XYZ file of C-alpha atoms in Angstrom:
344
model
C 113.713 -32.671 -10.802
C 110.886 -34.685 -9.408
C 110.526 -32.278 -6.514
C 110.294 -29.382 -8.919
C 106.962 -30.617 -10.430
C 103.971 -28.452 -9.492
C 101.474 -29.832 -7.035
C 98.395 -28.417 -8.803
C 98.460 -30.825 -11.738
C 95.048 -32.596 -11.891
C 95.195 -36.264 -11.305
C 93.437 -38.808 -13.584
C 90.204 -39.691 -11.739
C 89.005 -42.388 -14.168
C 90.081 -45.932 -13.931
C 93.169 -46.844 -15.680
C 91.507 -49.507 -17.734
C 87.961 -47.899 -18.414
C 85.079 -50.404 -19.091
C 83.327 -49.757 -22.436
C 79.455 -49.210 -22.530
C 77.243 -52.275 -22.809
C 76.634 -53.118 -26.488
C 78.012 -49.695 -27.299
C 74.868 -47.974 -25.826
C 75.400 -45.753 -22.843
C 71.699 -45.691 -21.753
C 71.849 -49.422 -21.044
C 74.302 -48.660 -18.232
C 71.741 -46.256 -16.749
C 69.042 -48.912 -17.134
C 71.181 -51.415 -15.274
C 71.649 -48.935 -12.447
C 67.823 -48.506 -12.008
C 65.813 -50.433 -9.489
C 63.838 -53.496 -10.501
C 60.451 -51.681 -10.165
C 61.505 -48.903 -12.538
C 62.871 -51.410 -15.026
C 59.541 -53.330 -15.049
C 57.540 -50.098 -15.478
C 59.735 -48.988 -18.347
C 59.368 -52.339 -20.112
C 55.554 -52.306 -19.691
C 55.340 -48.778 -21.097
C 57.502 -49.752 -24.056
C 55.364 -52.819 -24.786
C 52.143 -50.750 -24.575
C 53.520 -48.166 -26.991
C 54.439 -50.874 -29.491
C 50.960 -52.455 -29.195
C 49.221 -49.124 -29.731
C 51.392 -48.456 -32.754
C 50.478 -51.817 -34.305
C 46.754 -51.201 -33.599
C 46.842 -47.802 -35.286
C 48.573 -49.267 -38.322
C 46.072 -52.122 -38.612
C 43.098 -49.788 -38.121
C 44.341 -47.442 -40.847
C 44.619 -50.370 -43.256
C 41.008 -51.552 -42.680
C 38.470 -50.584 -45.389
C 35.908 -47.848 -44.745
C 32.461 -49.391 -44.264
C 29.280 -47.412 -44.952
C 25.675 -48.332 -44.049
C 23.777 -49.798 -46.973
C 20.476 -50.008 -45.087
C 19.745 -48.643 -41.643
C 18.027 -51.880 -40.660
C 17.041 -55.185 -42.218
C 13.487 -54.847 -40.914
C 10.983 -55.634 -43.640
C 13.597 -57.406 -45.786
C 14.552 -61.010 -46.369
C 17.971 -61.219 -44.683
C 18.808 -64.525 -46.363
C 18.105 -63.167 -49.813
C 20.158 -60.050 -49.083
C 23.214 -62.024 -47.980
C 22.940 -64.424 -50.911
C 22.738 -61.542 -53.396
C 25.765 -59.781 -51.898
C 27.764 -63.014 -51.752
C 26.956 -63.785 -55.397
C 28.145 -60.317 -56.387
C 31.378 -60.796 -54.364
C 30.634 -57.806 -52.115
C 32.011 -57.896 -48.586
C 29.466 -56.904 -45.927
C 29.041 -56.838 -42.186
C 26.161 -56.265 -39.795
C 26.380 -53.845 -36.883
C 25.455 -55.889 -33.797
C 24.004 -52.951 -31.848
C 21.863 -51.199 -34.455
C 21.428 -54.033 -36.974
C 22.617 -51.852 -39.865
C 24.024 -53.547 -42.960
C 27.511 -52.209 -43.737
C 29.486 -52.547 -46.962
C 32.664 -50.940 -48.262
C 32.366 -47.316 -49.283
C 33.358 -48.150 -52.853
C 30.707 -50.892 -53.114
C 27.665 -48.990 -51.807
C 26.284 -47.989 -55.211
C 27.022 -51.372 -56.781
C 25.423 -53.247 -53.867
C 22.223 -51.209 -54.102
C 22.021 -51.817 -57.837
C 22.508 -55.563 -57.342
C 19.811 -55.736 -54.665
C 17.399 -53.678 -56.746
C 18.019 -55.899 -59.774
C 17.313 -58.974 -57.655
C 14.088 -57.426 -56.369
C 15.311 -57.124 -52.786
C 13.999 -53.826 -51.465
C 12.569 -52.735 -48.106
C 8.888 -53.599 -48.071
C 6.128 -52.147 -45.959
C 4.433 -54.609 -43.649
C 1.131 -52.730 -43.921
C -1.300 -53.958 -46.567
C -3.213 -51.180 -48.272
C -5.814 -51.065 -50.998
C -3.739 -53.460 -53.097
C -5.572 -56.222 -51.250
C -8.592 -55.349 -53.378
C -6.621 -56.120 -56.553
C -6.545 -59.809 -55.731
C -9.048 -62.045 -57.450
C -12.015 -62.871 -55.275
C -13.888 -66.112 -55.507
C -17.356 -66.358 -56.930
C -18.842 -67.256 -53.570
C -17.251 -64.396 -51.623
C -19.710 -63.067 -49.075
C -20.493 -59.458 -48.371
C -18.862 -59.793 -44.963
C -15.520 -60.786 -46.523
C -15.689 -57.883 -48.972
C -16.346 -55.409 -46.152
C -13.532 -56.935 -44.096
C -11.042 -56.606 -46.970
C -12.004 -53.000 -47.554
C -11.604 -52.196 -43.857
C -8.227 -53.930 -43.769
C -7.043 -51.971 -46.794
C -8.237 -48.705 -45.248
C -6.379 -49.506 -42.018
C -3.175 -50.166 -43.965
C -3.432 -46.931 -45.937
C -4.001 -44.891 -42.777
C -1.038 -46.609 -41.085
C 1.220 -45.757 -44.039
C 0.132 -42.130 -43.958
C 0.734 -41.810 -40.211
C 4.135 -43.531 -40.524
C 5.264 -40.823 -42.943
C 5.455 -38.311 -40.073
C 8.971 -37.392 -38.961
C 8.798 -38.659 -35.383
C 6.770 -41.806 -36.138
C 8.696 -44.982 -36.934
C 5.674 -47.237 -37.521
C 1.936 -47.164 -36.912
C -1.041 -49.501 -36.718
C -4.684 -48.516 -37.102
C -7.721 -50.516 -35.938
C -11.164 -49.499 -37.180
C -14.398 -50.667 -35.586
C -17.095 -49.992 -38.175
C -20.483 -51.380 -37.081
C -22.974 -52.774 -39.522
C -25.577 -50.257 -40.572
C -29.096 -50.782 -39.248
C -32.449 -49.553 -40.541
C -33.571 -48.762 -36.992
C -32.417 -45.449 -35.579
C -32.314 -46.715 -32.010
C -29.900 -49.534 -32.987
C -27.534 -47.266 -34.920
C -23.946 -47.227 -33.582
C -21.121 -44.874 -34.465
C -17.716 -46.173 -35.676
C -14.576 -45.890 -33.550
C -10.836 -46.147 -34.161
C -7.613 -46.755 -32.246
C -4.100 -45.820 -33.402
C -0.829 -47.236 -32.071
C 2.258 -45.211 -32.990
C 5.840 -46.414 -32.539
C 8.111 -43.418 -32.035
C 11.840 -43.157 -32.586
C 14.075 -43.276 -29.531
C 14.191 -39.934 -27.752
C 11.349 -38.379 -29.754
C 7.771 -37.506 -28.869
C 4.636 -36.138 -30.488
C 3.431 -32.639 -29.768
C -0.262 -32.027 -28.981
C -0.704 -30.434 -32.391
C 0.649 -33.533 -34.132
C -1.651 -35.800 -32.109
C -4.598 -33.626 -33.067
C -3.523 -33.837 -36.704
C -3.538 -37.652 -36.536
C -7.008 -37.589 -34.975
C -8.339 -35.284 -37.702
C -6.730 -37.444 -40.384
C -8.442 -40.600 -39.175
C -11.766 -38.857 -38.489
C -12.009 -37.423 -41.993
C -11.081 -40.749 -43.608
C -13.941 -42.767 -42.120
C -17.573 -41.709 -42.642
C -19.509 -40.681 -39.510
C -16.419 -41.064 -37.295
C -16.188 -38.355 -34.627
C -12.964 -37.142 -33.066
C -14.056 -38.210 -29.588
C -14.150 -41.858 -30.706
C -10.452 -41.976 -31.692
C -7.738 -43.164 -29.302
C -4.013 -42.606 -29.928
C -1.456 -44.597 -27.881
C 2.335 -44.860 -28.166
C 4.470 -47.989 -27.780
C 4.943 -47.300 -24.051
C 1.210 -47.304 -23.376
C 0.884 -43.538 -22.914
C -2.503 -42.113 -23.877
C -1.954 -39.229 -26.282
C -5.508 -38.460 -27.346
C -6.965 -36.856 -24.229
C -9.285 -34.364 -25.884
C -9.821 -32.214 -22.803
C -6.115 -31.901 -22.065
C -5.234 -31.260 -25.697
C -7.872 -28.554 -26.050
C -6.745 -26.827 -22.859
C -3.087 -26.965 -23.869
C -3.891 -25.659 -27.328
C -5.920 -22.776 -25.940
C -3.214 -21.941 -23.384
C -0.577 -21.935 -26.131
C -2.637 -19.584 -28.278
C -3.183 -17.220 -25.369
C 0.529 -17.253 -24.527
C 1.476 -16.476 -28.135
C -1.038 -13.623 -28.245
C 0.412 -12.119 -25.043
C 3.963 -12.329 -26.383
C 2.953 -10.675 -29.672
C 1.205 -7.896 -27.760
C 4.308 -7.299 -25.632
C 6.544 -7.209 -28.690
C 4.235 -4.737 -30.434
C 4.111 -2.385 -27.432
C 7.887 -2.616 -26.934
C 8.464 -1.668 -30.548
C 6.181 1.335 -30.160
C 8.125 2.506 -27.118
C 11.369 2.174 -29.110
C 9.910 4.238 -31.928
C 9.080 7.017 -29.467
C 12.312 7.098 -27.424
C 14.933 6.307 -30.052
C 14.760 9.632 -31.976
C 14.958 11.576 -28.707
C 17.499 9.670 -26.627
C 19.456 7.807 -29.293
C 20.526 4.173 -29.542
C 21.662 2.249 -26.463
C 20.724 5.103 -24.113
C 17.557 3.609 -22.713
C 15.958 0.287 -21.918
C 12.292 -0.510 -22.415
C 10.356 -3.631 -21.523
C 6.625 -4.305 -21.579
C 4.778 -6.981 -19.639
C 1.248 -7.570 -20.878
C -1.341 -9.141 -18.596
C -4.268 -9.956 -20.876
C -7.600 -10.994 -19.426
C -9.001 -13.757 -21.624
C -12.186 -14.276 -19.613
C -15.389 -14.078 -21.636
C -18.914 -13.265 -20.377
C -22.132 -13.879 -22.285
C -25.323 -12.009 -21.358
C -28.819 -11.799 -22.838
C -31.305 -8.992 -22.152
C -34.756 -7.874 -23.398
C -35.768 -4.219 -23.257
C -39.199 -2.650 -23.888
C -39.983 1.025 -24.215
C -42.879 1.831 -21.900
C -43.680 5.090 -23.746
C -44.357 3.394 -27.052
C -46.750 0.480 -27.085
C -45.167 -2.608 -28.549
C -46.631 -5.943 -29.346
C -44.939 -8.471 -27.086
C -46.892 -11.575 -28.079
C -49.690 -12.416 -30.419
C -51.777 -15.532 -30.813
C -54.480 -16.014 -33.424
C -56.834 -18.891 -34.112
C -58.777 -19.213 -37.353
C -61.675 -21.653 -37.636
C -63.827 -22.146 -40.720
C -66.760 -24.516 -41.229
C -68.554 -25.330 -44.450
C -72.011 -26.909 -44.488
C -72.212 -29.805 -46.957
C -75.374 -31.095 -48.622
C -76.664 -34.413 -47.428
C -77.202 -37.476 -49.561
C -79.851 -37.061 -52.283
C -81.878 -39.409 -54.468
C -84.154 -42.373 -53.878
C -82.653 -44.790 -51.460
C -82.312 -48.342 -52.645
C -80.371 -50.551 -55.026
C -81.285 -48.571 -58.133
C -79.779 -45.370 -56.878
C -76.512 -47.149 -55.991
C -75.967 -48.622 -59.469
C -73.358 -47.009 -61.778
C -74.587 -45.204 -64.889
C -74.964 -47.126 -68.155
C -72.442 -47.089 -71.003
C -72.466 -43.991 -73.193
C -73.510 -44.332 -76.877
C -72.359 -42.123 -79.697
C -74.607 -41.362 -82.695
C -73.668 -43.144 -85.879
C -74.530 -40.184 -88.132
C -73.881 -36.559 -87.575
C -76.294 -34.008 -89.087
């Protein structure tokens, strides 16, 4: 009977007493079969994934901070922090930009608290409010003129700082004392220092606007006596360069407008005949902006004309000589006049 068993019966290839997986997890057997380098790499990747997961969870739980003020420049930082601490408002300061950050829900309340405490951004420039201060009885005329000039400098600096690209500005006026002698008369001058935002610059038109603003604010101040400099020491008020650039820009704009006008005329002529998108027209205008001045005098030889005339009139009148008897009697004044007491 044993010989009658078929030979093609599959034999049991597994071990008779099979070893169960480690801790009931089959992938741990595969991990044990890996090399040491792969095991270390797998453990490092697993640890990094866990750390990133914890960081994302912690970051999502942090409050959203919003800028309360872009910078603490012009403000009392100690008073700001004391006011926020008294109101129990959490804040932080950005180390790179210096911006004051508070929670998004506390922005409105923090601004109200600071405004109630009188903590607001102040301008460092002193304007005409300097004239509101009481002046002593013995204040000299020199001190009064100096205060007025200082107030005018502050007002001009505030006006220039209101431009978009200008962060801050300082104005220095040199107003000489007036003199009664014409030969000793001196014209005033001014210098303007502008601090621009990072990555921004002033166009020639804006520089010319600043020059006109200062020139029209000070009596007898000409545009050529105004100097505009930025915080990097670049001279912006070169009158010759600005005038040439302005003229070149106007000429360029005029040429472009002329080309556009001629191109539109060509379109109006060809479009009804050829149709849309069946032609291409382009005009290049070369405009000659040179100007020539000439003066001429013409005379008609056939008709006599008076080219020049000169006349001299002289008149003499003979006067009578001195009359009367010479002496002391003739030089005496006449006697007092008498009026009659009775009228007939």
